[in-house]
Amino acid sequence: MKAPYSKIVLITGATSGIGKATSAKFAKQGYNLILTGRRLSILEELKKKYKRKYAIKVKILGFDVRDSAATKKAISSLDSHWKKVDILINNAGLAKGFDPIHKGKISDWETMIDTNVKGLLYMTRLISPGMVKRCSGHIINICSTAGHEVYPKGNVYCATKHAVDALTKGMRLDLSQYKIKVSQISPGAVEETEFALNRFDGDTEKSKIYEDYNPLTSRDVARTIYFVATQPAHVNIQDVLMMGTQQASSTVIDRSGRK
Ligand code: NDP
Ligand code: 8X3
């Protein structure tokens, strides 16, 4: 099915995991895409693939969301047509480290705070004024179960996702009067991502955390984001808290095998 008209969807962190799966879902439905991330070569491959397969328009922007000036420069490079973003998906984010608070690495904390909180804010500050001017738009923040509950050794990652939860609520309070929807998706563990590999600094053994149960897949989350983004104009889904069936909470997971 084609989108009713060529809406523009901007996805941060489209090179991998949830962002990449979401880009595939929207591309298939005929939306025009602005895909961002630091790995430009992956973005180039996706652009080529989607343009060929779905005849949509795709812009790619390689930049680091932690760098406010680089983020501003990238968004400023869009022409007036592409600046009219209909749906902003603030997805870029990560966990770094899994340590008790007294052993945490300051550099890990800074990376998480700068990416998950400040990067999301930079993007929102650049894109939301156009939405306000047009009295239309939808911002979808990728939060986490970690934005709703705190687990041992999750300290700073959970704090950044609690900040995302507060920002989603704050953005909605400020923007609903302009007919702008603000939503968030809060998934539990999600495979088909580089999340665990990043958290454990590329340690492939430690990153094997999904082998004894079925977590969500990146496509499950992409499908949910698409559902949230395609509700009628008068409906705004504020938050979707979702986990794999074998996961009851951040700490209660049935690890008796994949079912
Ligand atoms: P991935 O590591 O697979 O993807 C993360 C994406 O974020 C990549 O595309 C990466 O692109 C981008 N990114 C990271 N840092 C930066 C940066 N400094 N500047 C620009 N882009 C950046 O992980 P997920 O798909 O799992 O993560 C996506 C979101 O989902 C995150 O916000 C995460 O916290 C959240 N989440 C993940 C869950 C999980 O279990 N996997 C569960 C709940 C929420 P590049 O490296 O090319 O820059
Ligand atoms: C990712 C889910 O449980 O690793 O946000 O924090 S968890």
PDB file of C-alpha atoms and ligand atoms in Angstrom:
ATOM      1  CA  MET A   1       0.000   0.000   0.000  1.00  0.00           C
ATOM      2  CA  LYS A   2       1.311   3.452  -0.898  1.00  0.00           C
ATOM      3  CA  ALA A   3       1.206   6.345   1.589  1.00  0.00           C
ATOM      4  CA  PRO A   4      -1.712   8.744   0.938  1.00  0.00           C
ATOM      5  CA  TYR A   5       0.793  11.380  -0.152  1.00  0.00           C
ATOM      6  CA  SER A   6       4.539  11.641  -0.036  1.00  0.00           C
ATOM      7  CA  LYS A   7       5.111  12.295   3.631  1.00  0.00           C
ATOM      8  CA  ILE A   8       8.688  12.863   4.764  1.00  0.00           C
ATOM      9  CA  VAL A   9       9.945  10.697   7.624  1.00  0.00           C
ATOM     10  CA  LEU A  10      13.282  11.498   9.288  1.00  0.00           C
ATOM     11  CA  ILE A  11      14.822   8.604  11.209  1.00  0.00           C
ATOM     12  CA  THR A  12      17.934   9.047  13.353  1.00  0.00           C
ATOM     13  CA  GLY A  13      20.100   5.963  13.818  1.00  0.00           C
ATOM     14  CA  ALA A  14      18.903   4.353  10.581  1.00  0.00           C
ATOM     15  CA  THR A  15      22.104   2.373   9.971  1.00  0.00           C
ATOM     16  CA  SER A  16      21.221  -0.489  12.309  1.00  0.00           C
ATOM     17  CA  GLY A  17      18.656  -2.250  14.452  1.00  0.00           C
ATOM     18  CA  ILE A  18      15.315  -0.602  15.152  1.00  0.00           C
ATOM     19  CA  GLY A  19      16.068   2.467  13.002  1.00  0.00           C
ATOM     20  CA  LYS A  20      17.064   0.369  10.007  1.00  0.00           C
ATOM     21  CA  ALA A  21      14.007  -1.906  10.326  1.00  0.00           C
ATOM     22  CA  THR A  22      11.798   1.179  10.641  1.00  0.00           C
ATOM     23  CA  SER A  23      13.314   2.680   7.504  1.00  0.00           C
ATOM     24  CA  ALA A  24      12.494  -0.537   5.613  1.00  0.00           C
ATOM     25  CA  LYS A  25       8.888  -0.496   6.861  1.00  0.00           C
ATOM     26  CA  PHE A  26       8.257   3.138   5.839  1.00  0.00           C
ATOM     27  CA  ALA A  27      10.111   2.698   2.538  1.00  0.00           C
ATOM     28  CA  LYS A  28       7.881  -0.248   1.632  1.00  0.00           C
ATOM     29  CA  GLN A  29       4.813   1.875   2.354  1.00  0.00           C
ATOM     30  CA  GLY A  30       5.970   4.616  -0.040  1.00  0.00           C
ATOM     31  CA  TYR A  31       7.127   7.332   2.348  1.00  0.00           C
ATOM     32  CA  ASN A  32      10.042   9.590   1.431  1.00  0.00           C
ATOM     33  CA  LEU A  33      12.883   9.238   3.895  1.00  0.00           C
ATOM     34  CA  ILE A  34      15.683  11.222   5.483  1.00  0.00           C
ATOM     35  CA  LEU A  35      18.029   8.659   6.985  1.00  0.00           C
ATOM     36  CA  THR A  36      20.754   9.652   9.418  1.00  0.00           C
ATOM     37  CA  GLY A  37      23.598   8.021  11.334  1.00  0.00           C
ATOM     38  CA  ARG A  38      27.380   8.205  11.445  1.00  0.00           C
ATOM     39  CA  ARG A  39      28.076   5.341   9.018  1.00  0.00           C
ATOM     40  CA  LEU A  40      27.516   7.004   5.676  1.00  0.00           C
ATOM     41  CA  SER A  41      28.379   3.898   3.638  1.00  0.00           C
ATOM     42  CA  ILE A  42      25.455   1.982   5.194  1.00  0.00           C
ATOM     43  CA  LEU A  43      23.140   4.920   4.530  1.00  0.00           C
ATOM     44  CA  GLU A  44      24.304   4.991   0.902  1.00  0.00           C
ATOM     45  CA  GLU A  45      23.501   1.279   0.495  1.00  0.00           C
ATOM     46  CA  LEU A  46      20.036   1.734   2.003  1.00  0.00           C
ATOM     47  CA  LYS A  47      19.341   4.722  -0.246  1.00  0.00           C
ATOM     48  CA  LYS A  48      20.288   2.758  -3.342  1.00  0.00           C
ATOM     49  CA  LYS A  49      18.181  -0.230  -2.288  1.00  0.00           C
ATOM     50  CA  TYR A  50      15.027   1.711  -1.375  1.00  0.00           C
ATOM     51  CA  LYS A  51      15.108   3.938  -4.456  1.00  0.00           C
ATOM     52  CA  ARG A  52      15.437   0.874  -6.669  1.00  0.00           C
ATOM     53  CA  LYS A  53      12.849  -1.263  -4.870  1.00  0.00           C
ATOM     54  CA  TYR A  54      10.181   1.258  -3.950  1.00  0.00           C
ATOM     55  CA  ALA A  55      10.735   4.311  -6.193  1.00  0.00           C
ATOM     56  CA  ILE A  56      10.718   6.644  -3.188  1.00  0.00           C
ATOM     57  CA  LYS A  57      12.936   9.675  -2.569  1.00  0.00           C
ATOM     58  CA  VAL A  58      15.695   9.212  -0.003  1.00  0.00           C
ATOM     59  CA  LYS A  59      18.088  11.769   1.529  1.00  0.00           C
ATOM     60  CA  ILE A  60      20.971  10.654   3.685  1.00  0.00           C
ATOM     61  CA  LEU A  61      22.839  12.707   6.255  1.00  0.00           C
ATOM     62  CA  GLY A  62      25.945  11.416   8.023  1.00  0.00           C
ATOM     63  CA  PHE A  63      26.596  13.150  11.334  1.00  0.00           C
ATOM     64  CA  ASP A  64      27.059  12.553  15.044  1.00  0.00           C
ATOM     65  CA  VAL A  65      23.969  13.598  17.057  1.00  0.00           C
ATOM     66  CA  ARG A  66      26.203  14.415  20.027  1.00  0.00           C
ATOM     67  CA  ASP A  67      27.723  17.265  18.029  1.00  0.00           C
ATOM     68  CA  SER A  68      25.275  20.145  18.112  1.00  0.00           C
ATOM     69  CA  ALA A  69      27.075  22.140  15.371  1.00  0.00           C
ATOM     70  CA  ALA A  70      27.344  19.120  13.039  1.00  0.00           C
ATOM     71  CA  THR A  71      23.684  18.277  13.614  1.00  0.00           C
ATOM     72  CA  LYS A  72      22.657  21.855  12.821  1.00  0.00           C
ATOM     73  CA  LYS A  73      24.839  21.895   9.705  1.00  0.00           C
ATOM     74  CA  ALA A  74      23.335  18.624   8.429  1.00  0.00           C
ATOM     75  CA  ILE A  75      19.726  19.739   8.904  1.00  0.00           C
ATOM     76  CA  SER A  76      20.503  23.193   7.439  1.00  0.00           C
ATOM     77  CA  SER A  77      21.809  21.500   4.283  1.00  0.00           C
ATOM     78  CA  LEU A  78      18.273  20.270   3.452  1.00  0.00           C
ATOM     79  CA  ASP A  79      16.365  22.374   0.927  1.00  0.00           C
ATOM     80  CA  SER A  80      13.008  23.900   1.870  1.00  0.00           C
ATOM     81  CA  HIS A  81      11.056  20.884   0.575  1.00  0.00           C
ATOM     82  CA  TRP A  82      13.050  18.337   2.600  1.00  0.00           C
ATOM     83  CA  LYS A  83      12.967  20.557   5.701  1.00  0.00           C
ATOM     84  CA  LYS A  84       9.203  19.925   5.909  1.00  0.00           C
ATOM     85  CA  VAL A  85       9.563  16.781   7.979  1.00  0.00           C
ATOM     86  CA  ASP A  86       6.173  15.190   8.754  1.00  0.00           C
ATOM     87  CA  ILE A  87       7.419  12.501  11.143  1.00  0.00           C
ATOM     88  CA  LEU A  88      10.595  12.749  13.232  1.00  0.00           C
ATOM     89  CA  ILE A  89      11.688   9.445  14.742  1.00  0.00           C
ATOM     90  CA  ASN A  90      14.264  10.141  17.466  1.00  0.00           C
ATOM     91  CA  ASN A  91      15.794   6.678  17.585  1.00  0.00           C
ATOM     92  CA  ALA A  92      19.609   7.090  17.743  1.00  0.00           C
ATOM     93  CA  GLY A  93      20.766   5.899  21.125  1.00  0.00           C
ATOM     94  CA  LEU A  94      22.743   3.327  23.027  1.00  0.00           C
ATOM     95  CA  ALA A  95      23.751   1.797  26.322  1.00  0.00           C
ATOM     96  CA  LYS A  96      27.437   1.801  27.257  1.00  0.00           C
ATOM     97  CA  GLY A  97      28.656  -0.394  30.077  1.00  0.00           C
ATOM     98  CA  PHE A  98      26.887  -2.503  32.683  1.00  0.00           C
ATOM     99  CA  ASP A  99      28.512  -1.539  35.967  1.00  0.00           C
ATOM    100  CA  PRO A 100      27.353  -0.650  39.470  1.00  0.00           C
ATOM    101  CA  ILE A 101      27.375   3.094  40.004  1.00  0.00           C
ATOM    102  CA  HIS A 102      30.646   3.123  41.990  1.00  0.00           C
ATOM    103  CA  LYS A 103      32.487   1.410  39.122  1.00  0.00           C
ATOM    104  CA  GLY A 104      30.898   3.168  36.148  1.00  0.00           C
ATOM    105  CA  LYS A 105      33.089   4.817  33.504  1.00  0.00           C
ATOM    106  CA  ILE A 106      32.573   8.564  33.237  1.00  0.00           C
ATOM    107  CA  SER A 107      33.168   8.376  29.463  1.00  0.00           C
ATOM    108  CA  ASP A 108      30.341   5.801  29.144  1.00  0.00           C
ATOM    109  CA  TRP A 109      28.008   8.074  31.105  1.00  0.00           C
ATOM    110  CA  GLU A 110      28.885  11.023  28.892  1.00  0.00           C
ATOM    111  CA  THR A 111      28.335   9.027  25.701  1.00  0.00           C
ATOM    112  CA  MET A 112      24.872   7.911  26.847  1.00  0.00           C
ATOM    113  CA  ILE A 113      23.771  11.315  28.124  1.00  0.00           C
ATOM    114  CA  ASP A 114      25.112  13.128  25.048  1.00  0.00           C
ATOM    115  CA  THR A 115      23.499  10.690  22.592  1.00  0.00           C
ATOM    116  CA  ASN A 116      20.242   9.639  24.232  1.00  0.00           C
ATOM    117  CA  VAL A 117      19.276  12.965  25.790  1.00  0.00           C
ATOM    118  CA  LYS A 118      21.199  15.823  24.192  1.00  0.00           C
ATOM    119  CA  GLY A 119      21.152  14.353  20.651  1.00  0.00           C
ATOM    120  CA  LEU A 120      17.386  13.851  20.858  1.00  0.00           C
ATOM    121  CA  LEU A 121      17.019  17.445  22.059  1.00  0.00           C
ATOM    122  CA  TYR A 122      19.227  18.888  19.277  1.00  0.00           C
ATOM    123  CA  MET A 123      17.163  17.096  16.625  1.00  0.00           C
ATOM    124  CA  THR A 124      13.868  18.151  18.169  1.00  0.00           C
ATOM    125  CA  ARG A 125      14.965  21.777  18.487  1.00  0.00           C
ATOM    126  CA  LEU A 126      15.895  21.864  14.792  1.00  0.00           C
ATOM    127  CA  ILE A 127      12.822  20.085  13.388  1.00  0.00           C
ATOM    128  CA  SER A 128       9.972  21.165  15.692  1.00  0.00           C
ATOM    129  CA  PRO A 129       9.838  24.898  14.721  1.00  0.00           C
ATOM    130  CA  GLY A 130       8.822  23.927  11.159  1.00  0.00           C
ATOM    131  CA  MET A 131       6.124  21.640  12.546  1.00  0.00           C
ATOM    132  CA  VAL A 132       4.836  24.479  14.742  1.00  0.00           C
ATOM    133  CA  LYS A 133       4.759  26.834  11.750  1.00  0.00           C
ATOM    134  CA  ARG A 134       2.805  24.304   9.675  1.00  0.00           C
ATOM    135  CA  CYS A 135       0.625  23.226  12.635  1.00  0.00           C
ATOM    136  CA  SER A 136       1.304  19.623  11.739  1.00  0.00           C
ATOM    137  CA  GLY A 137       3.769  16.864  12.515  1.00  0.00           C
ATOM    138  CA  HIS A 138       4.528  13.851  14.651  1.00  0.00           C
ATOM    139  CA  ILE A 139       7.537  13.270  16.884  1.00  0.00           C
ATOM    140  CA  ILE A 140       8.137   9.664  17.955  1.00  0.00           C
ATOM    141  CA  ASN A 141      10.825   9.146  20.581  1.00  0.00           C
ATOM    142  CA  ILE A 142      12.329   5.713  21.118  1.00  0.00           C
ATOM    143  CA  CYS A 143      12.353   5.294  24.885  1.00  0.00           C
ATOM    144  CA  SER A 144      12.658   1.876  26.579  1.00  0.00           C
ATOM    145  CA  THR A 145      11.342  -0.200  29.448  1.00  0.00           C
ATOM    146  CA  ALA A 146      14.439   1.373  31.043  1.00  0.00           C
ATOM    147  CA  GLY A 147      12.507   4.650  30.916  1.00  0.00           C
ATOM    148  CA  HIS A 148       9.852   3.132  33.164  1.00  0.00           C
ATOM    149  CA  GLU A 149      11.804   0.943  35.581  1.00  0.00           C
ATOM    150  CA  VAL A 150      15.382   0.871  36.846  1.00  0.00           C
ATOM    151  CA  TYR A 151      17.409  -2.345  37.020  1.00  0.00           C
ATOM    152  CA  PRO A 152      20.713  -3.178  38.757  1.00  0.00           C
ATOM    153  CA  LYS A 153      23.733  -1.852  36.817  1.00  0.00           C
ATOM    154  CA  GLY A 154      21.393   0.014  34.484  1.00  0.00           C
ATOM    155  CA  ASN A 155      21.781   3.265  36.477  1.00  0.00           C
ATOM    156  CA  VAL A 156      22.810   5.875  33.873  1.00  0.00           C
ATOM    157  CA  TYR A 157      21.207   4.212  30.827  1.00  0.00           C
ATOM    158  CA  CYS A 158      17.923   4.047  32.786  1.00  0.00           C
ATOM    159  CA  ALA A 159      18.360   7.691  33.805  1.00  0.00           C
ATOM    160  CA  THR A 160      18.731   8.754  30.159  1.00  0.00           C
ATOM    161  CA  LYS A 161      15.596   6.829  29.194  1.00  0.00           C
ATOM    162  CA  HIS A 162      13.672   8.298  32.153  1.00  0.00           C
ATOM    163  CA  ALA A 163      14.787  11.658  30.737  1.00  0.00           C
ATOM    164  CA  VAL A 164      13.387  10.639  27.334  1.00  0.00           C
ATOM    165  CA  ASP A 165      10.085   9.771  29.026  1.00  0.00           C
ATOM    166  CA  ALA A 166       9.988  13.207  30.708  1.00  0.00           C
ATOM    167  CA  LEU A 167      10.899  14.934  27.442  1.00  0.00           C
ATOM    168  CA  THR A 168       8.177  13.083  25.529  1.00  0.00           C
ATOM    169  CA  LYS A 169       5.642  14.290  28.087  1.00  0.00           C
ATOM    170  CA  GLY A 170       7.083  17.821  28.110  1.00  0.00           C
ATOM    171  CA  MET A 171       7.149  18.056  24.306  1.00  0.00           C
ATOM    172  CA  ARG A 172       3.529  16.926  24.141  1.00  0.00           C
ATOM    173  CA  LEU A 173       2.454  19.572  26.683  1.00  0.00           C
ATOM    174  CA  ASP A 174       4.177  22.277  24.617  1.00  0.00           C
ATOM    175  CA  LEU A 175       3.239  21.090  21.130  1.00  0.00           C
ATOM    176  CA  SER A 176      -0.280  19.611  21.269  1.00  0.00           C
ATOM    177  CA  GLN A 177      -1.781  23.104  20.842  1.00  0.00           C
ATOM    178  CA  TYR A 178      -0.146  23.174  17.381  1.00  0.00           C
ATOM    179  CA  LYS A 179      -1.762  19.850  16.372  1.00  0.00           C
ATOM    180  CA  ILE A 180       1.610  18.110  16.677  1.00  0.00           C
ATOM    181  CA  LYS A 181       1.511  14.558  17.986  1.00  0.00           C
ATOM    182  CA  VAL A 182       4.244  13.399  20.365  1.00  0.00           C
ATOM    183  CA  SER A 183       4.530   9.679  21.076  1.00  0.00           C
ATOM    184  CA  GLN A 184       7.071   7.237  22.386  1.00  0.00           C
ATOM    185  CA  ILE A 185       7.743   3.552  22.052  1.00  0.00           C
ATOM    186  CA  SER A 186       9.164   1.745  25.092  1.00  0.00           C
ATOM    187  CA  PRO A 187      10.467  -1.686  24.153  1.00  0.00           C
ATOM    188  CA  GLY A 188      12.094  -4.284  26.368  1.00  0.00           C
ATOM    189  CA  ALA A 189      14.969  -6.348  24.974  1.00  0.00           C
ATOM    190  CA  VAL A 190      15.197  -6.224  21.158  1.00  0.00           C
ATOM    191  CA  GLU A 191      17.389  -8.453  18.999  1.00  0.00           C
ATOM    192  CA  GLU A 192      18.539  -7.894  15.384  1.00  0.00           C
ATOM    193  CA  THR A 193      20.332  -4.823  16.779  1.00  0.00           C
ATOM    194  CA  GLU A 194      23.875  -3.821  17.741  1.00  0.00           C
ATOM    195  CA  PHE A 195      22.627  -2.749  21.169  1.00  0.00           C
ATOM    196  CA  ALA A 196      24.286  -5.494  23.235  1.00  0.00           C
ATOM    197  CA  LEU A 197      27.508  -5.341  21.194  1.00  0.00           C
ATOM    198  CA  ASN A 198      27.780  -1.606  21.904  1.00  0.00           C
ATOM    199  CA  ARG A 199      26.895  -1.971  25.565  1.00  0.00           C
ATOM    200  CA  PHE A 200      29.637  -4.586  26.032  1.00  0.00           C
ATOM    201  CA  ASP A 201      32.250  -2.743  23.921  1.00  0.00           C
ATOM    202  CA  GLY A 202      32.228  -5.235  21.049  1.00  0.00           C
ATOM    203  CA  ASP A 203      32.640  -8.316  23.287  1.00  0.00           C
ATOM    204  CA  THR A 204      30.744 -10.925  21.260  1.00  0.00           C
ATOM    205  CA  GLU A 205      30.619 -13.457  24.108  1.00  0.00           C
ATOM    206  CA  LYS A 206      29.125 -11.034  26.648  1.00  0.00           C
ATOM    207  CA  SER A 207      26.729  -9.809  23.951  1.00  0.00           C
ATOM    208  CA  LYS A 208      25.043 -13.212  23.677  1.00  0.00           C
ATOM    209  CA  ILE A 209      22.139 -12.209  25.897  1.00  0.00           C
ATOM    210  CA  TYR A 210      19.232 -13.313  23.703  1.00  0.00           C
ATOM    211  CA  GLU A 211      20.064 -16.960  23.085  1.00  0.00           C
ATOM    212  CA  ASP A 212      17.912 -18.562  25.780  1.00  0.00           C
ATOM    213  CA  TYR A 213      14.617 -16.741  25.138  1.00  0.00           C
ATOM    214  CA  ASN A 214      12.741 -14.905  22.392  1.00  0.00           C
ATOM    215  CA  PRO A 215      13.076 -11.163  22.818  1.00  0.00           C
ATOM    216  CA  LEU A 216      11.338  -8.672  20.515  1.00  0.00           C
ATOM    217  CA  THR A 217      12.867  -8.263  17.060  1.00  0.00           C
ATOM    218  CA  SER A 218      13.716  -4.927  15.454  1.00  0.00           C
ATOM    219  CA  ARG A 219      10.858  -5.628  12.993  1.00  0.00           C
ATOM    220  CA  ASP A 220       8.347  -5.985  15.844  1.00  0.00           C
ATOM    221  CA  VAL A 221       9.278  -2.508  17.018  1.00  0.00           C
ATOM    222  CA  ALA A 222       9.272  -1.082  13.473  1.00  0.00           C
ATOM    223  CA  ARG A 223       5.762  -2.431  12.911  1.00  0.00           C
ATOM    224  CA  THR A 224       4.629  -0.768  16.151  1.00  0.00           C
ATOM    225  CA  ILE A 225       6.220   2.556  15.229  1.00  0.00           C
ATOM    226  CA  TYR A 226       4.421   2.395  11.891  1.00  0.00           C
ATOM    227  CA  PHE A 227       1.109   1.643  13.638  1.00  0.00           C
ATOM    228  CA  VAL A 228       1.575   4.630  15.962  1.00  0.00           C
ATOM    229  CA  ALA A 229       2.485   6.867  13.007  1.00  0.00           C
ATOM    230  CA  THR A 230      -0.562   5.951  10.931  1.00  0.00           C
ATOM    231  CA  GLN A 231      -3.470   6.558  13.293  1.00  0.00           C
ATOM    232  CA  PRO A 232      -6.237   9.004  12.311  1.00  0.00           C
ATOM    233  CA  ALA A 233      -5.493  12.710  12.889  1.00  0.00           C
ATOM    234  CA  HIS A 234      -7.518  12.853  16.126  1.00  0.00           C
ATOM    235  CA  VAL A 235      -5.723   9.856  17.716  1.00  0.00           C
ATOM    236  CA  ASN A 236      -2.332  10.085  19.426  1.00  0.00           C
ATOM    237  CA  ILE A 237      -0.869   6.973  21.006  1.00  0.00           C
ATOM    238  CA  GLN A 238       1.231   8.436  23.808  1.00  0.00           C
ATOM    239  CA  ASP A 239       3.362   5.434  24.727  1.00  0.00           C
ATOM    240  CA  VAL A 240       3.668   1.772  23.827  1.00  0.00           C
ATOM    241  CA  LEU A 241       5.290  -0.372  26.526  1.00  0.00           C
ATOM    242  CA  MET A 242       6.137  -3.666  24.825  1.00  0.00           C
ATOM    243  CA  MET A 243       8.192  -6.747  25.663  1.00  0.00           C
ATOM    244  CA  GLY A 244       8.701 -10.231  24.320  1.00  0.00           C
ATOM    245  CA  THR A 245       6.232 -12.708  25.806  1.00  0.00           C
ATOM    246  CA  GLN A 246       8.978 -14.378  27.850  1.00  0.00           C
ATOM    247  CA  GLN A 247       9.954 -11.027  29.414  1.00  0.00           C
ATOM    248  CA  ALA A 248       7.728  -9.885  32.291  1.00  0.00           C
ATOM    249  CA  SER A 249       9.878  -6.948  33.437  1.00  0.00           C
ATOM    250  CA  SER A 250      13.439  -5.660  33.044  1.00  0.00           C
ATOM    251  CA  THR A 251      14.657  -8.309  35.488  1.00  0.00           C
ATOM    252  CA  VAL A 252      12.152 -11.142  35.105  1.00  0.00           C
ATOM    253  CA  ILE A 253      12.851 -13.123  31.946  1.00  0.00           C
ATOM    254  CA  ASP A 254      11.963 -16.768  31.292  1.00  0.00           C
ATOM    255  CA  ARG A 255      15.327 -18.025  30.047  1.00  0.00           C
ATOM    256  CA  SER A 256      14.222 -21.658  29.698  1.00  0.00           C
ATOM    257  CA  GLY A 257      14.811 -21.625  25.954  1.00  0.00           C
ATOM    258  CA  ARG A 258      13.454 -20.140  22.768  1.00  0.00           C
ATOM    259  CA  LYS A 259       9.786 -20.967  22.293  1.00  0.00           C
TER     260      LYS A 259
HETATM  261  P1  NDP B   1      21.644  -0.285  17.372  1.00  0.00           P
HETATM  262  O1  NDP B   1      22.990  -0.168  18.012  1.00  0.00           O
HETATM  263  O2  NDP B   1      21.405  -1.423  16.461  1.00  0.00           O
HETATM  264  O3  NDP B   1      21.319   1.077  16.602  1.00  0.00           O
HETATM  265  C1  NDP B   1      21.638   2.322  17.154  1.00  0.00           C
HETATM  266  C2  NDP B   1      21.590   3.379  16.060  1.00  0.00           C
HETATM  267  O4  NDP B   1      21.882   4.649  16.669  1.00  0.00           O
HETATM  268  C3  NDP B   1      22.597   3.142  14.958  1.00  0.00           C
HETATM  269  O5  NDP B   1      21.994   3.381  13.711  1.00  0.00           O
HETATM  270  C4  NDP B   1      23.673   4.164  15.236  1.00  0.00           C
HETATM  271  O6  NDP B   1      24.231   4.629  14.003  1.00  0.00           O
HETATM  272  C5  NDP B   1      22.883   5.296  15.908  1.00  0.00           C
HETATM  273  N1  NDP B   1      23.747   6.107  16.749  1.00  0.00           N
HETATM  274  C6  NDP B   1      24.344   5.738  17.909  1.00  0.00           C
HETATM  275  N2  NDP B   1      25.114   6.740  18.362  1.00  0.00           N
HETATM  276  C7  NDP B   1      24.988   7.763  17.470  1.00  0.00           C
HETATM  277  C8  NDP B   1      25.554   9.055  17.369  1.00  0.00           C
HETATM  278  N3  NDP B   1      26.394   9.524  18.301  1.00  0.00           N
HETATM  279  N4  NDP B   1      25.217   9.837  16.311  1.00  0.00           N
HETATM  280  C9  NDP B   1      24.373   9.375  15.358  1.00  0.00           C
HETATM  281  N5  NDP B   1      23.797   8.170  15.411  1.00  0.00           N
HETATM  282  C10 NDP B   1      24.114   7.362  16.441  1.00  0.00           C
HETATM  283  O7  NDP B   1      20.607  -0.314  18.575  1.00  0.00           O
HETATM  284  P2  NDP B   1      19.012  -0.330  18.640  1.00  0.00           P
HETATM  285  O8  NDP B   1      18.403  -0.379  17.315  1.00  0.00           O
HETATM  286  O9  NDP B   1      18.658  -1.341  19.624  1.00  0.00           O
HETATM  287  O10 NDP B   1      18.759   1.109  19.330  1.00  0.00           O
HETATM  288  C11 NDP B   1      17.888   2.085  18.814  1.00  0.00           C
HETATM  289  C12 NDP B   1      17.190   2.762  19.958  1.00  0.00           C
HETATM  290  O11 NDP B   1      16.358   1.817  20.628  1.00  0.00           O
HETATM  291  C13 NDP B   1      18.117   3.328  21.024  1.00  0.00           C
HETATM  292  O12 NDP B   1      17.621   4.585  21.440  1.00  0.00           O
HETATM  293  C14 NDP B   1      18.020   2.318  22.163  1.00  0.00           C
HETATM  294  O13 NDP B   1      18.294   2.890  23.415  1.00  0.00           O
HETATM  295  C15 NDP B   1      16.563   1.905  22.026  1.00  0.00           C
HETATM  296  N6  NDP B   1      16.188   0.627  22.613  1.00  0.00           N
HETATM  297  C16 NDP B   1      16.853  -0.536  22.299  1.00  0.00           C
HETATM  298  C17 NDP B   1      16.464  -1.738  22.860  1.00  0.00           C
HETATM  299  C18 NDP B   1      17.197  -3.013  22.604  1.00  0.00           C
HETATM  300  O14 NDP B   1      17.096  -3.955  23.416  1.00  0.00           O
HETATM  301  N7  NDP B   1      17.921  -3.164  21.506  1.00  0.00           N
HETATM  302  C19 NDP B   1      15.309  -1.792  23.759  1.00  0.00           C
HETATM  303  C20 NDP B   1      14.674  -0.525  24.015  1.00  0.00           C
HETATM  304  C21 NDP B   1      15.096   0.626  23.451  1.00  0.00           C
HETATM  305  P3  NDP B   1      25.781   4.869  13.720  1.00  0.00           P
HETATM  306  O15 NDP B   1      26.556   3.914  14.576  1.00  0.00           O
HETATM  307  O16 NDP B   1      25.911   4.621  12.255  1.00  0.00           O
HETATM  308  O17 NDP B   1      26.000   6.291  14.074  1.00  0.00           O
HETATM  309  C1  8X3 B   2      17.033  -1.583  26.135  1.00  0.00           C
HETATM  310  C2  8X3 B   2      16.344  -2.549  27.022  1.00  0.00           C
HETATM  311  O1  8X3 B   2      16.516  -3.803  29.251  1.00  0.00           O
HETATM  312  O2  8X3 B   2      18.563  -3.485  27.986  1.00  0.00           O
HETATM  313  O3  8X3 B   2      16.578  -0.291  26.327  1.00  0.00           O
HETATM  314  O4  8X3 B   2      17.560  -1.643  29.132  1.00  0.00           O
HETATM  315  S1  8X3 B   2      17.297  -2.864  28.402  1.00  0.00           S
END
